[in-house]
Coordinates of C-alpha atoms in Angstrom, one line a residue:
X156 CA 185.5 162.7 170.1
X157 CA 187.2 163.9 172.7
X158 CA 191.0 162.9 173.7
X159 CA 192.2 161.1 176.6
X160 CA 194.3 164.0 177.2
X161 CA 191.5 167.0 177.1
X162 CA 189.5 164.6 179.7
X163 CA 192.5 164.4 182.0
X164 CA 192.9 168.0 182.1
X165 CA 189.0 168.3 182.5
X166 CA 188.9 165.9 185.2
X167 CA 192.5 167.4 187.2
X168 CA 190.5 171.3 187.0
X169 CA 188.0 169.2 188.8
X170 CA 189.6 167.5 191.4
X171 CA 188.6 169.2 194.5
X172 CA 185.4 168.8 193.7
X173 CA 185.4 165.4 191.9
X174 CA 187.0 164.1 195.8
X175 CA 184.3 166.4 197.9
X176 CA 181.4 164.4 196.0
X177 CA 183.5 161.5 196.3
X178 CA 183.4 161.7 200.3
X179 CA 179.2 162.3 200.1
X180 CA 179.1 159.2 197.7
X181 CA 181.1 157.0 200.3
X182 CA 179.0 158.3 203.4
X183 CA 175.7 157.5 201.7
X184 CA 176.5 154.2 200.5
X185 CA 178.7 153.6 203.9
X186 CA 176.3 154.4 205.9
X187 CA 173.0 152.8 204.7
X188 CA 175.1 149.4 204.1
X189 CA 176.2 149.5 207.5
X190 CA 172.4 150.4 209.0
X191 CA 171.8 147.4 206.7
X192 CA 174.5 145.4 208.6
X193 CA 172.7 146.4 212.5
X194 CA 169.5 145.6 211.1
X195 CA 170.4 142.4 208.5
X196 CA 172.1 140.7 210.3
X197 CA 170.0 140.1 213.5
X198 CA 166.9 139.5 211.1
X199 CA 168.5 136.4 209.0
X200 CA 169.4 135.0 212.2
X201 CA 166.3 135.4 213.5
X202 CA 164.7 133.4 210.6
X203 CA 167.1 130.3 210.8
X204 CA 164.8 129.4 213.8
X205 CA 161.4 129.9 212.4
X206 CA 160.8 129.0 208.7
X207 CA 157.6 131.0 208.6
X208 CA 159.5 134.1 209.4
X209 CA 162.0 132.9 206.8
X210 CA 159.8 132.6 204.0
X211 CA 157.7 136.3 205.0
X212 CA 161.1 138.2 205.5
X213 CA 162.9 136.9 202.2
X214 CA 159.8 137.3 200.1
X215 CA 159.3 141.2 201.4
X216 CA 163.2 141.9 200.9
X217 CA 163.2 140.3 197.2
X218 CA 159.8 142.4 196.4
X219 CA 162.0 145.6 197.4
X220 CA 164.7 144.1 195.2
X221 CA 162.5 144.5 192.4
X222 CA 161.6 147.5 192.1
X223 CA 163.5 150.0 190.1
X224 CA 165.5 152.4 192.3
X225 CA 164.2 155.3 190.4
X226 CA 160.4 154.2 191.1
X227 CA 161.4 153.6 194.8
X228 CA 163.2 157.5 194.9
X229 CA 159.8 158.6 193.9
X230 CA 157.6 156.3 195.5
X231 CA 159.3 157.6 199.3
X232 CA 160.0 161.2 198.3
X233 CA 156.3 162.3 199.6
X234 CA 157.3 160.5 203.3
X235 CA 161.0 161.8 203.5
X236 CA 161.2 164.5 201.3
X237 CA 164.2 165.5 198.6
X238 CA 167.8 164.6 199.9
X239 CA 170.7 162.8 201.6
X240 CA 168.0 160.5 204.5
X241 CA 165.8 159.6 201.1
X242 CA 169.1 158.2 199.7
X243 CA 170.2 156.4 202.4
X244 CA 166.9 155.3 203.3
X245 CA 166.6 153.8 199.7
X246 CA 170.0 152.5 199.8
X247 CA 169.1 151.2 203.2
X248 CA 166.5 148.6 201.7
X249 CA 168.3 147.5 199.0
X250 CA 171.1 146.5 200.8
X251 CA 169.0 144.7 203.2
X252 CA 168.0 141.1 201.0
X253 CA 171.8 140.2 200.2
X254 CA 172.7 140.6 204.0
X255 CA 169.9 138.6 205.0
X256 CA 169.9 136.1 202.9
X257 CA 173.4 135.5 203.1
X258 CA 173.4 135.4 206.8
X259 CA 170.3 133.0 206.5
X260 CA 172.2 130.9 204.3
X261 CA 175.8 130.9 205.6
X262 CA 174.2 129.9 209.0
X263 CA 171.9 127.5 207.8
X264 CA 175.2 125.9 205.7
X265 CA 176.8 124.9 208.8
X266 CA 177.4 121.5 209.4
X267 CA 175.0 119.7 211.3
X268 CA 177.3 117.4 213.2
X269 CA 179.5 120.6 214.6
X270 CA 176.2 121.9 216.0
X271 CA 175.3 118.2 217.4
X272 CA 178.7 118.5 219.1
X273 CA 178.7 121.8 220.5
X274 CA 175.7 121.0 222.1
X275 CA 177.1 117.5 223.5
X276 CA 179.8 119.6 224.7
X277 CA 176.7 121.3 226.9
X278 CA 177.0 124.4 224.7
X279 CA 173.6 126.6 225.1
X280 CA 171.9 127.9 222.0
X281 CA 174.0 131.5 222.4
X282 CA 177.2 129.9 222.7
X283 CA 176.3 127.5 219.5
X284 CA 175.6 130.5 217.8
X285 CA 178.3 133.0 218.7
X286 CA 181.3 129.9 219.1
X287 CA 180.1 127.9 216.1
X288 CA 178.0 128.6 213.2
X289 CA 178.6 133.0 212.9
X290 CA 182.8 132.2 212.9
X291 CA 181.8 129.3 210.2
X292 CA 178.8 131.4 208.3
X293 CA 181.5 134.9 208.8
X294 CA 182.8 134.2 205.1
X295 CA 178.9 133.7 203.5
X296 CA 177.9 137.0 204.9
X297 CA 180.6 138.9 204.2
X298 CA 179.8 138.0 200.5
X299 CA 176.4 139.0 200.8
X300 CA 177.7 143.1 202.7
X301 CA 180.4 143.0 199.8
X302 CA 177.7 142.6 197.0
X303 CA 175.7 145.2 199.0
X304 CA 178.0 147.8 198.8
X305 CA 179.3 147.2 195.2
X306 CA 175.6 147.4 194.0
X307 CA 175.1 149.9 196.7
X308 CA 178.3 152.5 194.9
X309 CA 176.2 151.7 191.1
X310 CA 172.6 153.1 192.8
X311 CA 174.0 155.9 194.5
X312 CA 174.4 157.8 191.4
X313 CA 170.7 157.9 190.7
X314 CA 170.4 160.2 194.3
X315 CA 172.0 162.8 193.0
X316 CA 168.5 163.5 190.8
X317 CA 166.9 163.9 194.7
X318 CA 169.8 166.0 195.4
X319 CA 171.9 163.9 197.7
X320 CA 174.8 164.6 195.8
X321 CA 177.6 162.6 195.3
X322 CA 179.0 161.4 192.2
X323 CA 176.1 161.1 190.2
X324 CA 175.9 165.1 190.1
X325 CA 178.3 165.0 187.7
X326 CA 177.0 162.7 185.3
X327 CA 173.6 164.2 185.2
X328 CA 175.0 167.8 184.8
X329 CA 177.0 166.5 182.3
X330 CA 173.8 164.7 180.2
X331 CA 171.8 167.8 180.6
X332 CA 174.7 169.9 179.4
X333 CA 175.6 167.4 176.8
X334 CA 179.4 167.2 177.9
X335 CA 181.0 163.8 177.8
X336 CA 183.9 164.5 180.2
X337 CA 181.7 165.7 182.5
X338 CA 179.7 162.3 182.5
X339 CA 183.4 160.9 182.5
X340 CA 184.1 162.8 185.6
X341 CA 181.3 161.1 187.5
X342 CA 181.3 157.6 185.7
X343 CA 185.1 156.7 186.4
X344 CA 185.6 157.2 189.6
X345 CA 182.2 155.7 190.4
X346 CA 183.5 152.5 188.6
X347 CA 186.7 152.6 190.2
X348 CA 184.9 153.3 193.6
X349 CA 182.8 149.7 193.1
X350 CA 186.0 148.2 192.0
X351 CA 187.9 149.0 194.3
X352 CA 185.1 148.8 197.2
X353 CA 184.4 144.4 196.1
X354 CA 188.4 144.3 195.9
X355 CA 188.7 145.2 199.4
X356 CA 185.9 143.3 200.6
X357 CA 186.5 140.4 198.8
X358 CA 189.7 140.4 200.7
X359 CA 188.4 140.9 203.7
X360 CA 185.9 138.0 202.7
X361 CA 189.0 135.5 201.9
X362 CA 190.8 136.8 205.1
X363 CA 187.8 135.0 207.0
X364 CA 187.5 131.7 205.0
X365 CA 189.2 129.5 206.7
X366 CA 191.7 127.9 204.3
X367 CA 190.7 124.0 203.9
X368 CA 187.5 125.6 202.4
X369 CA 189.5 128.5 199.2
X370 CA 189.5 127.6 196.2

């Protein structure tokens, strides 16, 4: 087995390179979550006003949800090709059914008497929206972009098989070379990354809650 201390060393001969893939793994993950955000967003409030569009919309996002990433890499690689757009494209989708559901839901949670007031107030359907129920739904859907990305971080190591780099490069050399701090040198800072990532977030995610409603 090897020692804490060989890994270190291993891992410190590695830096530069450990922090260039670490930069690729953020931009892929950072950007499909936030393409997921532009498009997400819009779509589960769009389906708070029509429950047919609710049920179609949720029950395509969760069939996406369900397929295994690998399947989905290969299932797209003969319409995009090998690469960094596949990734993010793939990332992209899976990030899409927490963000709309939890934009759905945290709007949909809103008080019905606050809406009933707004609009006794004279308050059109815009000003409801953007005045009362997304400042009161901000904290919901921040949970559902925080579990995007954490679960976003995880996936992104399976692109590095359609050669979009990033961290997972290091873990697959290292399984095809049979070298455990290799693997090491992708797997911890991958894990770290996700922690670190949902701490953030979930900061972020307290930071809008307004305080009668923390725990």
């Amino acid at each position: 087995m090897t020692s804490n201390v060989s890994f270190l060393e291993f891992f410190m001969g590695r830096l530069p390179e450990v922090l260039t893939q670490t930069v690729r793994h953020l931009s892929i993950t950072g950007t499909a979550v936030f393409i997921a955000i532009l498009i997400g967003v819009p779509l589960g409030i769009l389906i708070t006003r029509n429950r047919q569009a609710a049920r179609v919309i949720l029950s395509i996002a969760n069939v996406m949800q369900t397929i295994p990433s690998l399947a989905f890499f290969g299932l797209m690689i003969p319409l995009l090709g090998i690469g960094r757009p596949l990734a993010i494209f793939v990332l992209f989708l899976y990030a899409l059914l927490p963000i709309i559901k939890n934009t759905y839901t945290g709007i949909k949670g809103v008080d019905d008497a606050l809406t009933e007031a707004g609009r006794g107030m004279g308050m059109t359907n815009g000003q409801l929206l953007t005045m009362v129920e997304l400042p009161l739904a901000l904290p919901v859907m921040m949970a559902g972009i925080r579990i995007a990305a954490v679960i976003n971080i995880g996936t992104a190591t399976i692109a590095a098989l359609i050669g979009a780099q990033g961290l997972g490069s290091f873990i697959f050399r290292g399984i095809s070379m049979g070298s455990n701090n290799l693997i090491l040198t992708g797997a911890v800072p991958a894990a770290l990354l996700a922690l670190l990532v949902d701490w953030m977030l979930g900061r972020v995610e307290l930071w809008l809650t307004p305080k009668g409603m923390r725990d």
